[in-house]
PDB file of C-alpha atoms in Angstrom:
ATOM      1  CA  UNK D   1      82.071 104.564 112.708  1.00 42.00           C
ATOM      2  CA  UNK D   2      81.937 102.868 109.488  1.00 56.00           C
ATOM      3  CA  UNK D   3      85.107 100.885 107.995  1.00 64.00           C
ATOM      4  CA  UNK D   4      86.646 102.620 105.193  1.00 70.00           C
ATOM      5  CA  UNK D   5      86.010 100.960 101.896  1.00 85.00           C
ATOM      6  CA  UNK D   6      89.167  99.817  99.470  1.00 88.00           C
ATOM      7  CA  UNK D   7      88.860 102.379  97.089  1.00 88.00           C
ATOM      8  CA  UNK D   8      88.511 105.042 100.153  1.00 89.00           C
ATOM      9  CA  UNK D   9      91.984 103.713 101.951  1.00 91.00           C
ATOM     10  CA  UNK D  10      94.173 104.129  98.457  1.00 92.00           C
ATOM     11  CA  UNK D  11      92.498 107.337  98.203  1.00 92.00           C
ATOM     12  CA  UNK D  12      93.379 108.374 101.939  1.00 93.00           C
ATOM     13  CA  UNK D  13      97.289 106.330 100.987  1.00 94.00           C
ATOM     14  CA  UNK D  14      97.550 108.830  98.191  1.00 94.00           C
ATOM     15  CA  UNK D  15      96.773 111.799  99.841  1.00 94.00           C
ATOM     16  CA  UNK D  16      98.939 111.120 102.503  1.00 95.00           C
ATOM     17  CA  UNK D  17     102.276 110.561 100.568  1.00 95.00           C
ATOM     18  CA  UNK D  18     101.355 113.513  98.118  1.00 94.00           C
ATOM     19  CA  UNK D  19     100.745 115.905 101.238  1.00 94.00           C
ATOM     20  CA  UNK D  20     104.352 114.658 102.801  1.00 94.00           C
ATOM     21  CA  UNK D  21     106.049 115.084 100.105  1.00 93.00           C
ATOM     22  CA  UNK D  22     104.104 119.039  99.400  1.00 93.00           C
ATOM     23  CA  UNK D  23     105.529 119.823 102.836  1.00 92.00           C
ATOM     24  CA  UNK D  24     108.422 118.685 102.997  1.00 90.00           C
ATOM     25  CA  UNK D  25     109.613 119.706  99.781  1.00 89.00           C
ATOM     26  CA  UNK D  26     107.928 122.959  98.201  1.00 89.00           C
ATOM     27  CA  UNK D  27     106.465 124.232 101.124  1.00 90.00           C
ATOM     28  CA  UNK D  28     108.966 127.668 102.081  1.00 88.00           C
ATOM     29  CA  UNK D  29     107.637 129.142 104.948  1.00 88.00           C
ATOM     30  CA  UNK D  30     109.822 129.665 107.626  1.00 91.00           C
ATOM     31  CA  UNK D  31     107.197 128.797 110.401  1.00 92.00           C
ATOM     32  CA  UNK D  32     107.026 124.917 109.571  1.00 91.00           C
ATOM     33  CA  UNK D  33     109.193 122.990 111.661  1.00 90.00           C
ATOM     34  CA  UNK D  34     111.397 121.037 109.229  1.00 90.00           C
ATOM     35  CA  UNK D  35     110.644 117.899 111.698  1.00 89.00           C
ATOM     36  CA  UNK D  36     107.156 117.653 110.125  1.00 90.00           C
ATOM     37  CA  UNK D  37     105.319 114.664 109.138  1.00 90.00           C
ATOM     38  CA  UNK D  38     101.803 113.854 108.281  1.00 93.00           C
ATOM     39  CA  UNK D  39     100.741 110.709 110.682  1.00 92.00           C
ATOM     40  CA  UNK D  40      97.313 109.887 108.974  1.00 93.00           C
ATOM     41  CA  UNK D  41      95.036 111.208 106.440  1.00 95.00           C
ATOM     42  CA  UNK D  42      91.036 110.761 106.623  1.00 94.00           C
ATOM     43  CA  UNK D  43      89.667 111.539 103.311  1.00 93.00           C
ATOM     44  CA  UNK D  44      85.741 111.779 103.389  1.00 92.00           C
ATOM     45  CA  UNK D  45      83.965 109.167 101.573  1.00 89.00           C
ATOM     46  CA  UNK D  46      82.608 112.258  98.849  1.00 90.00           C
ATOM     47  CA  UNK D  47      85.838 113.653  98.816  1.00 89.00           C
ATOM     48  CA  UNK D  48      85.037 117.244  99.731  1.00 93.00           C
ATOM     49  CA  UNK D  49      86.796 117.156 103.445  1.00 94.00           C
ATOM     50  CA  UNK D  50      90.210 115.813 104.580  1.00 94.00           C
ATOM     51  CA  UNK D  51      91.788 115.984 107.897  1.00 95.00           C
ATOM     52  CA  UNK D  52      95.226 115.275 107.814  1.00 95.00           C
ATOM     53  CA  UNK D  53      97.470 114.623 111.348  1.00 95.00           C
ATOM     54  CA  UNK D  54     100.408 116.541 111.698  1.00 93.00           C
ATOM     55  CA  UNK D  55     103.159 115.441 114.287  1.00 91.00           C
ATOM     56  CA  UNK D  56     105.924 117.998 114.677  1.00 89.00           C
ATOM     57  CA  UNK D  57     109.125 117.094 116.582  1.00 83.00           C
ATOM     58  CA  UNK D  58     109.790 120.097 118.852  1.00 81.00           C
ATOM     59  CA  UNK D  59     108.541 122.449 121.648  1.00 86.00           C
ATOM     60  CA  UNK D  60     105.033 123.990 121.883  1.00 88.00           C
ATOM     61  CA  UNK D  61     105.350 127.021 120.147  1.00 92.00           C
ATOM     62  CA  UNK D  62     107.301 125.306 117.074  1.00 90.00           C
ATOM     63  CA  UNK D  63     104.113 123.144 117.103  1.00 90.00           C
ATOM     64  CA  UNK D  64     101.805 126.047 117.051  1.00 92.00           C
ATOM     65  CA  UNK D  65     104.069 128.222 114.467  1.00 93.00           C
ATOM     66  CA  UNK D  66     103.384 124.936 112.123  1.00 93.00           C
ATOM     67  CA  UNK D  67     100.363 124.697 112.293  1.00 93.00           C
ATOM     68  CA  UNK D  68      99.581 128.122 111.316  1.00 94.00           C
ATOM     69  CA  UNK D  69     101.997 127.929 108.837  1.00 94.00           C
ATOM     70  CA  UNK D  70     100.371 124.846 107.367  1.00 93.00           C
ATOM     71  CA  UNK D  71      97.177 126.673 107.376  1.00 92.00           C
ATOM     72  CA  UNK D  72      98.471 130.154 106.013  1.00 93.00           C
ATOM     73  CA  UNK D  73      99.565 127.579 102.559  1.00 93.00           C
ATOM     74  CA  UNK D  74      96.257 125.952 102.638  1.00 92.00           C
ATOM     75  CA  UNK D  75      95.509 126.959  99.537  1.00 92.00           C
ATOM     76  CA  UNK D  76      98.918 126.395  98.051  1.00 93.00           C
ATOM     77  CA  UNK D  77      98.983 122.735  99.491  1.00 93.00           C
ATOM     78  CA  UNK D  78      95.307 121.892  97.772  1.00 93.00           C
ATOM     79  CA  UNK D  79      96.067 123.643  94.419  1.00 93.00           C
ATOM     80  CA  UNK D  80      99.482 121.597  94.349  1.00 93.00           C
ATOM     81  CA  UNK D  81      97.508 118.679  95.559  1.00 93.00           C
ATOM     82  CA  UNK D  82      94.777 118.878  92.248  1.00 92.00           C
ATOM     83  CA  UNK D  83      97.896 118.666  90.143  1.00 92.00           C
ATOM     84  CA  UNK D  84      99.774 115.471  91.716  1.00 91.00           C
ATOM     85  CA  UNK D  85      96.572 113.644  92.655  1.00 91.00           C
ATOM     86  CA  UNK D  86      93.642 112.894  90.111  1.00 88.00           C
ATOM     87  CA  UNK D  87      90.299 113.406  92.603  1.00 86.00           C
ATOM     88  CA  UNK D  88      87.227 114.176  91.027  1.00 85.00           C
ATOM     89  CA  UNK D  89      87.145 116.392  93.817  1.00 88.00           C
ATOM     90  CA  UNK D  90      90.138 117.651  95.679  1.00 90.00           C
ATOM     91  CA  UNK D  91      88.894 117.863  99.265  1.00 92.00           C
ATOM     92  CA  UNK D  92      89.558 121.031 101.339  1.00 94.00           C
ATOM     93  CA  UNK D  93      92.065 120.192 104.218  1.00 94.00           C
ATOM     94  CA  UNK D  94      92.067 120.768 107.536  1.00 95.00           C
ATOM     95  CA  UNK D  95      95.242 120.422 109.950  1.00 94.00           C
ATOM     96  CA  UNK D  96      94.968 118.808 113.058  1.00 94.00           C
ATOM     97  CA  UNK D  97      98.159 118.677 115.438  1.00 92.00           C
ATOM     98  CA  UNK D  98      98.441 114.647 116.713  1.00 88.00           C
ATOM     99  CA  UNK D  99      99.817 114.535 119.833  1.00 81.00           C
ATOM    100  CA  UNK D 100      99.910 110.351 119.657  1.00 79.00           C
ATOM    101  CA  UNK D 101     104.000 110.288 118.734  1.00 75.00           C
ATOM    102  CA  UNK D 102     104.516 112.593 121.710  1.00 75.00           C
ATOM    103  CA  UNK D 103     102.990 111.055 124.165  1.00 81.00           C
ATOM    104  CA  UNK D 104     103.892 107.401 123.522  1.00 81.00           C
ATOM    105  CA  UNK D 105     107.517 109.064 124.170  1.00 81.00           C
ATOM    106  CA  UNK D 106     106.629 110.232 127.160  1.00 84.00           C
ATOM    107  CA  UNK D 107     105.110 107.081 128.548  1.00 89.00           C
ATOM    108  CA  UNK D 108     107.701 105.540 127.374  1.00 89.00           C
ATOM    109  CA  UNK D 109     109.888 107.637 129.230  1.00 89.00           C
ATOM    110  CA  UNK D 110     108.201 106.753 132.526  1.00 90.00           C
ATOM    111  CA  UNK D 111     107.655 103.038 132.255  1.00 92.00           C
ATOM    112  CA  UNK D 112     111.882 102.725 131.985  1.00 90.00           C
ATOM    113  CA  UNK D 113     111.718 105.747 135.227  1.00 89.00           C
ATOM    114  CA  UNK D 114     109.817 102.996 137.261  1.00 89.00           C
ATOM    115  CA  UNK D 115     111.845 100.281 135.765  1.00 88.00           C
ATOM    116  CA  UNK D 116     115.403 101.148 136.948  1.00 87.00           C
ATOM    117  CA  UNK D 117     113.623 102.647 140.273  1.00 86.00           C
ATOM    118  CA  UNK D 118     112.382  99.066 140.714  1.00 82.00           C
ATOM    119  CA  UNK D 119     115.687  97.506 140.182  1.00 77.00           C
ATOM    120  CA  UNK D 120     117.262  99.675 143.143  1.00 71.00           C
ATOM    121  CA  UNK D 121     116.543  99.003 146.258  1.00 53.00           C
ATOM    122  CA  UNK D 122     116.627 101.747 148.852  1.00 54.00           C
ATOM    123  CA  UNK D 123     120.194 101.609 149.607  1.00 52.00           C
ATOM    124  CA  UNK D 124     120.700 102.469 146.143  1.00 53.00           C
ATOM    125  CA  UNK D 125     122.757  99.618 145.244  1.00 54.00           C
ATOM    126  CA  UNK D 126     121.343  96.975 142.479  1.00 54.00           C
ATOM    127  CA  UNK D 127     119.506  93.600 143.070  1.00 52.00           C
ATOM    128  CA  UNK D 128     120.668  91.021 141.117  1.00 49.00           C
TER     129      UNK D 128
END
């Protein structure tokens, strides 16, 4: 994989905080979680493709319902998009659910489960 160049990372900064702020302000649809946020943004180097990360805070389904919803106002997001961003091109986007936030909670999670079972012995009384 080949490093992004400068001009290719402000591109892919821009996108990103332009596509936050699209859904979490003037998006309406009812199916977007309103605990969305857009994790990272890969703009292709000829600007015709874009996948942007989506993490949404909730269960399964509210992370499927997004995601359709997200793709049902494709076209809305890109046309708004054109207008805040100046792209010779304004690339077509394509939603991709990132699972990354989610599971570092859950490790998390476990790594302070075996923690305090560590600290207990099997009495169930703490070592000092």
């Amino acid at each position: 994989m080949r490093k992004n160049s400068i001009k290719n990372t402000r591109i892919n900064e821009e996108v990103h905080h332009a596509l936050s702020n699209i859904i979490r302000g003037e998006i309406k649809d009812p199916r977007i979680h309103p605990m969305t946020s857009v994790v990272s943004v890969e703009v292709a180097p000829d600007l015709k493709t874009c996948k942007a990360y989506i993490s949404v805070l909730g269960d399964e389904q509210a992370q499927k319902d997004t995601l359709a919803g997200l793709r049902s106002a494709e076209g809305y997001i890109r046309r708004t998009l054109a207008k805040t961003v100046n792209l010779r091109n304004t690339p077509e986007i394509r939603f991709i659910m990132d699972q990354s936030i989610e599971y570092g909670v859950k490790m998390s999670k476990l790594i302070d489960d075996v923690n305090r079972s560590n600290h207990t012995n099997p009495s169930g009384q703490e070592e000092d």
